[in-house]
mmCIF file of C-alpha atoms in Angstrom:
data_model
loop_
_atom_site.group_PDB
_atom_site.id
_atom_site.type_symbol
_atom_site.label_atom_id
_atom_site.label_comp_id
_atom_site.label_asym_id
_atom_site.label_seq_id
_atom_site.Cartn_x
_atom_site.Cartn_y
_atom_site.Cartn_z
ATOM 1 C CA MET A 41 0.000 0.000 0.000
ATOM 2 C CA SER A 42 1.314 3.428 -0.949
ATOM 3 C CA LYS A 43 1.858 5.896 1.822
ATOM 4 C CA LEU A 44 0.039 9.203 2.202
ATOM 5 C CA ILE A 45 2.044 12.387 2.667
ATOM 6 C CA LEU A 46 0.412 15.587 3.870
ATOM 7 C CA ALA A 47 2.206 18.550 2.290
ATOM 8 C CA SER A 48 1.232 20.937 5.072
ATOM 9 C CA ALA A 49 2.508 22.048 8.459
ATOM 10 C CA SER A 50 -1.016 22.865 9.649
ATOM 11 C CA PRO A 51 -2.011 21.014 12.819
ATOM 12 C CA ARG A 52 -5.641 21.815 11.947
ATOM 13 C CA ARG A 53 -5.400 19.818 8.728
ATOM 14 C CA LEU A 54 -4.006 16.838 10.621
ATOM 15 C CA GLU A 55 -6.851 17.071 13.140
ATOM 16 C CA LEU A 56 -9.447 17.302 10.377
ATOM 17 C CA LEU A 57 -8.074 14.233 8.586
ATOM 18 C CA ALA A 58 -8.098 12.315 11.875
ATOM 19 C CA GLN A 59 -11.819 13.097 12.200
ATOM 20 C CA ILE A 60 -12.461 10.888 9.160
ATOM 21 C CA GLY A 61 -9.972 8.215 10.156
ATOM 22 C CA ILE A 62 -7.083 9.301 7.936
ATOM 23 C CA VAL A 63 -3.627 9.519 9.458
ATOM 24 C CA PRO A 64 -0.901 10.525 6.995
ATOM 25 C CA ASP A 65 2.238 8.404 7.049
ATOM 26 C CA GLN A 66 4.340 11.539 6.809
ATOM 27 C CA VAL A 67 4.004 15.312 7.093
ATOM 28 C CA ALA A 68 6.250 17.196 4.669
ATOM 29 C CA PRO A 69 5.462 20.919 4.404
ATOM 30 C CA ALA A 70 6.308 22.404 1.023
ATOM 31 C CA ASP A 71 8.566 25.438 0.889
ATOM 32 C CA ILE A 72 7.132 27.552 -1.920
ATOM 33 C CA ASP A 73 6.713 31.252 -2.596
ATOM 34 C CA GLU A 74 3.122 32.084 -1.620
ATOM 35 C CA THR A 75 3.136 35.615 -3.044
ATOM 36 C CA PRO A 76 0.033 36.232 -5.161
ATOM 37 C CA ALA A 77 0.704 36.838 -8.857
ATOM 38 C CA ALA A 78 -0.356 40.164 -10.362
ATOM 39 C CA ASP A 79 -4.132 40.234 -10.916
ATOM 40 C CA GLU A 80 -4.495 36.692 -9.522
ATOM 41 C CA SER A 81 -7.974 36.088 -8.106
ATOM 42 C CA PRO A 82 -8.257 34.662 -4.573
ATOM 43 C CA ARG A 83 -9.898 31.527 -6.048
ATOM 44 C CA ARG A 84 -7.033 30.975 -8.496
ATOM 45 C CA LEU A 85 -4.468 31.712 -5.771
ATOM 46 C CA ALA A 86 -5.875 28.988 -3.493
ATOM 47 C CA LEU A 87 -5.786 26.445 -6.321
ATOM 48 C CA ARG A 88 -2.298 27.392 -7.544
ATOM 49 C CA LEU A 89 -0.768 27.243 -4.071
ATOM 50 C CA ALA A 90 -2.289 23.818 -3.342
ATOM 51 C CA GLU A 91 -1.036 22.474 -6.679
ATOM 52 C CA GLU A 92 2.462 23.933 -6.267
ATOM 53 C CA LYS A 93 2.755 22.508 -2.735
ATOM 54 C CA ALA A 94 1.671 19.039 -3.893
ATOM 55 C CA ARG A 95 4.036 19.060 -6.879
ATOM 56 C CA ALA A 96 6.993 20.260 -4.796
ATOM 57 C CA VAL A 97 6.577 17.420 -2.278
ATOM 58 C CA ALA A 98 5.737 14.792 -4.936
ATOM 59 C CA LYS A 99 9.025 15.500 -6.755
ATOM 60 C CA SER A 100 11.019 13.916 -3.949
ATOM 61 C CA ASN A 101 8.423 11.347 -2.867
ATOM 62 C CA GLY A 102 7.618 9.200 -5.879
ATOM 63 C CA GLY A 103 5.309 6.272 -5.227
ATOM 64 C CA ALA A 104 3.271 8.075 -2.576
ATOM 65 C CA PHE A 105 -0.052 9.860 -2.442
ATOM 66 C CA VAL A 106 0.625 13.557 -1.789
ATOM 67 C CA LEU A 107 -2.156 15.759 -0.421
ATOM 68 C CA ALA A 108 -1.776 19.536 -0.266
ATOM 69 C CA ALA A 109 -4.140 22.381 0.537
ATOM 70 C CA ASP A 110 -4.261 26.118 0.893
ATOM 71 C CA THR A 111 -6.867 28.460 2.337
ATOM 72 C CA VAL A 112 -7.505 31.981 1.084
ATOM 73 C CA VAL A 113 -9.945 34.383 2.737
ATOM 74 C CA ALA A 114 -11.318 36.915 0.266
ATOM 75 C CA CYS A 115 -13.219 40.124 0.821
ATOM 76 C CA GLY A 116 -14.454 41.084 -2.622
ATOM 77 C CA THR A 117 -11.533 40.532 -4.988
ATOM 78 C CA ARG A 118 -8.961 41.102 -2.260
ATOM 79 C CA ALA A 119 -7.146 38.116 -0.738
ATOM 80 C CA LEU A 120 -6.513 38.433 3.000
ATOM 81 C CA GLY A 121 -3.479 36.391 3.894
ATOM 82 C CA LYS A 122 -2.018 35.704 7.298
ATOM 83 C CA ALA A 123 -1.726 38.944 9.225
ATOM 84 C CA SER A 124 1.874 39.975 9.810
ATOM 85 C CA ASP A 125 1.106 41.735 13.091
ATOM 86 C CA GLU A 126 -1.743 42.757 15.384
ATOM 87 C CA ARG A 127 -2.311 46.012 13.496
ATOM 88 C CA GLU A 128 -2.861 44.150 10.222
ATOM 89 C CA ALA A 129 -5.064 41.564 11.989
ATOM 90 C CA ARG A 130 -7.263 44.401 13.294
ATOM 91 C CA LYS A 131 -7.434 45.857 9.778
ATOM 92 C CA PHE A 132 -8.539 42.480 8.314
ATOM 93 C CA LEU A 133 -11.178 41.880 10.985
ATOM 94 C CA THR A 134 -12.504 45.434 10.637
ATOM 95 C CA LEU A 135 -12.824 44.846 6.893
ATOM 96 C CA LEU A 136 -14.781 41.615 7.502
ATOM 97 C CA SER A 137 -17.002 43.153 10.196
ATOM 98 C CA GLY A 138 -20.694 43.097 9.276
ATOM 99 C CA ARG A 139 -19.930 41.686 5.831
ATOM 100 C CA ARG A 140 -20.137 38.481 3.883
ATOM 101 C CA HIS A 141 -16.843 37.099 2.589
ATOM 102 C CA ARG A 142 -15.606 33.989 0.842
ATOM 103 C CA VAL A 143 -13.155 31.333 1.957
ATOM 104 C CA TYR A 144 -11.509 29.438 -0.890
ATOM 105 C CA GLY A 145 -9.919 26.101 -0.138
ATOM 106 C CA GLY A 146 -7.584 24.743 -2.770
ATOM 107 C CA VAL A 147 -6.953 20.999 -2.536
ATOM 108 C CA CYS A 148 -4.608 18.921 -4.689
ATOM 109 C CA LEU A 149 -3.933 15.183 -4.576
ATOM 110 C CA ILE A 150 -1.209 13.479 -6.579
ATOM 111 C CA ALA A 151 -1.386 9.683 -6.837
ATOM 112 C CA PRO A 152 1.661 7.377 -6.928
ATOM 113 C CA ASP A 153 1.318 7.080 -10.728
ATOM 114 C CA GLY A 154 1.493 10.876 -11.091
ATOM 115 C CA THR A 155 -2.218 11.430 -11.711
ATOM 116 C CA GLU A 156 -3.170 14.812 -10.299
ATOM 117 C CA ARG A 157 -6.610 16.014 -9.237
ATOM 118 C CA SER A 158 -7.403 19.387 -7.739
ATOM 119 C CA ARG A 159 -10.447 21.318 -6.608
ATOM 120 C CA VAL A 160 -11.418 24.698 -5.214
ATOM 121 C CA ILE A 161 -14.071 24.738 -2.529
ATOM 122 C CA GLU A 162 -15.919 27.991 -1.813
ATOM 123 C CA THR A 163 -17.608 28.761 1.485
ATOM 124 C CA GLN A 164 -19.427 32.004 2.252
ATOM 125 C CA VAL A 165 -19.150 33.380 5.777
ATOM 126 C CA LYS A 166 -21.048 36.340 7.235
ATOM 127 C CA PHE A 167 -19.608 38.191 10.217
ATOM 128 C CA ARG A 168 -21.734 40.167 12.633
ATOM 129 C CA THR A 169 -20.700 43.765 13.195
ATOM 130 C CA LEU A 170 -17.635 43.852 15.443
ATOM 131 C CA GLY A 171 -17.048 46.606 17.952
ATOM 132 C CA THR A 172 -13.754 47.829 19.347
ATOM 133 C CA GLU A 173 -14.269 45.705 22.462
ATOM 134 C CA ASP A 174 -14.784 42.575 20.317
ATOM 135 C CA LEU A 175 -11.589 43.256 18.411
ATOM 136 C CA ASP A 176 -9.576 44.084 21.543
ATOM 137 C CA ARG A 177 -10.721 40.881 23.262
ATOM 138 C CA TYR A 178 -10.029 38.679 20.230
ATOM 139 C CA LEU A 179 -6.646 40.196 19.464
ATOM 140 C CA SER A 180 -5.526 39.819 23.087
ATOM 141 C CA HIS A 181 -5.276 36.085 22.343
ATOM 142 C CA ASP A 182 -2.761 34.786 19.825
ATOM 143 C CA GLU A 183 -5.403 32.801 17.945
ATOM 144 C CA TRP A 184 -5.290 35.153 14.930
ATOM 145 C CA LYS A 185 -1.611 34.425 14.283
ATOM 146 C CA GLY A 186 -0.912 32.236 11.280
ATOM 147 C CA LYS A 187 -4.572 32.246 10.145
ATOM 148 C CA ALA A 188 -5.838 33.399 6.770
ATOM 149 C CA GLY A 189 -7.964 36.502 7.325
ATOM 150 C CA ALA A 190 -6.689 36.642 10.929
ATOM 151 C CA TYR A 191 -9.381 34.401 12.398
ATOM 152 C CA ALA A 192 -10.084 30.793 13.326
ATOM 153 C CA ILE A 193 -13.739 29.804 12.939
ATOM 154 C CA GLN A 194 -13.238 26.892 15.336
ATOM 155 C CA GLY A 195 -11.995 29.158 18.108
ATOM 156 C CA HIS A 196 -13.023 32.402 19.788
ATOM 157 C CA ALA A 197 -14.003 33.899 16.416
ATOM 158 C CA ALA A 198 -16.959 31.502 16.303
ATOM 159 C CA THR A 199 -18.864 34.257 18.129
ATOM 160 C CA PHE A 200 -18.344 36.518 15.084
ATOM 161 C CA ILE A 201 -20.092 34.146 12.670
ATOM 162 C CA LYS A 202 -23.647 35.104 11.854
ATOM 163 C CA ALA A 203 -24.085 32.679 8.933
ATOM 164 C CA ILE A 204 -22.156 30.172 6.849
ATOM 165 C CA SER A 205 -23.009 28.655 3.487
ATOM 166 C CA GLY A 206 -20.862 25.750 2.353
ATOM 167 C CA SER A 207 -18.248 23.544 3.950
ATOM 168 C CA TYR A 208 -17.411 24.354 7.577
ATOM 169 C CA SER A 209 -14.287 22.172 7.469
ATOM 170 C CA ASN A 210 -13.109 24.181 4.447
ATOM 171 C CA VAL A 211 -13.036 27.311 6.625
ATOM 172 C CA VAL A 212 -11.075 25.423 9.292
ATOM 173 C CA GLY A 213 -8.535 24.416 6.635
ATOM 174 C CA LEU A 214 -9.586 21.377 4.590
ATOM 175 C CA SER A 215 -12.878 20.355 2.988
ATOM 176 C CA LEU A 216 -13.287 16.799 4.236
ATOM 177 C CA CYS A 217 -16.005 15.968 1.707
ATOM 178 C CA GLU A 218 -13.729 16.885 -1.216
ATOM 179 C CA VAL A 219 -10.649 15.209 0.269
ATOM 180 C CA ASP A 220 -12.557 11.982 0.889
ATOM 181 C CA GLY A 221 -13.806 12.025 -2.714
ATOM 182 C CA LEU A 222 -10.362 12.731 -4.154
ATOM 183 C CA LEU A 223 -8.709 9.969 -2.113
ATOM 184 C CA ARG A 224 -11.355 7.404 -3.039
ATOM 185 C CA GLY A 225 -11.333 8.514 -6.670
ATOM 186 C CA LEU A 226 -7.586 7.988 -7.032
ATOM 187 C CA GLY A 227 -7.606 4.653 -5.212
ATOM 188 C CA TYR A 228 -6.346 5.475 -1.742
ATOM 189 C CA PRO A 229 -7.790 2.918 0.689
ATOM 190 C CA VAL A 230 -10.052 5.073 2.847
ATOM 191 C CA LYS A 231 -11.376 3.124 5.853
ATOM 192 C CA GLU A 232 -15.098 3.127 6.348
ATOM 193 C CA VAL A 233 -16.005 5.042 9.500
#
């Protein structure tokens, strides 16, 4: 049986996979440039980054299944990456306050024979209006660090969410429905839960 490599350093992605009984044999984060290309849409960015991560790890791991993902939070046509500091996190959250935004999850799976399949999953999220006190309280924790759009839906920011349309697990970091389908479709032996 071929091994499964997760091309991600995200502990959330490991936890999500474990929820459906999948434990990668190896975790090998890809070191790629994640800078958006000029005029690249957030949707395209999520897909490109997932594909580049999978290809980078597959190059040195022939004969394995390689799964990679990337999450991009978009407000309009603007991609909100991981905030570099608290000031930028406040700016992102203020921008999302009282608005609907999209979370794009790019997923790419490369099979041992080199077959590649990728998808983009779109989830819409609506934030309630956030006041200064909400922002101060949230930013006093380090939960925003390392998160696209400066928030974690599965944490304290859950109180900001007024509505969601689409995959919840996509917003956390990996659409389990799509991943399960990709793995089964390319022949990875997914255990029945």
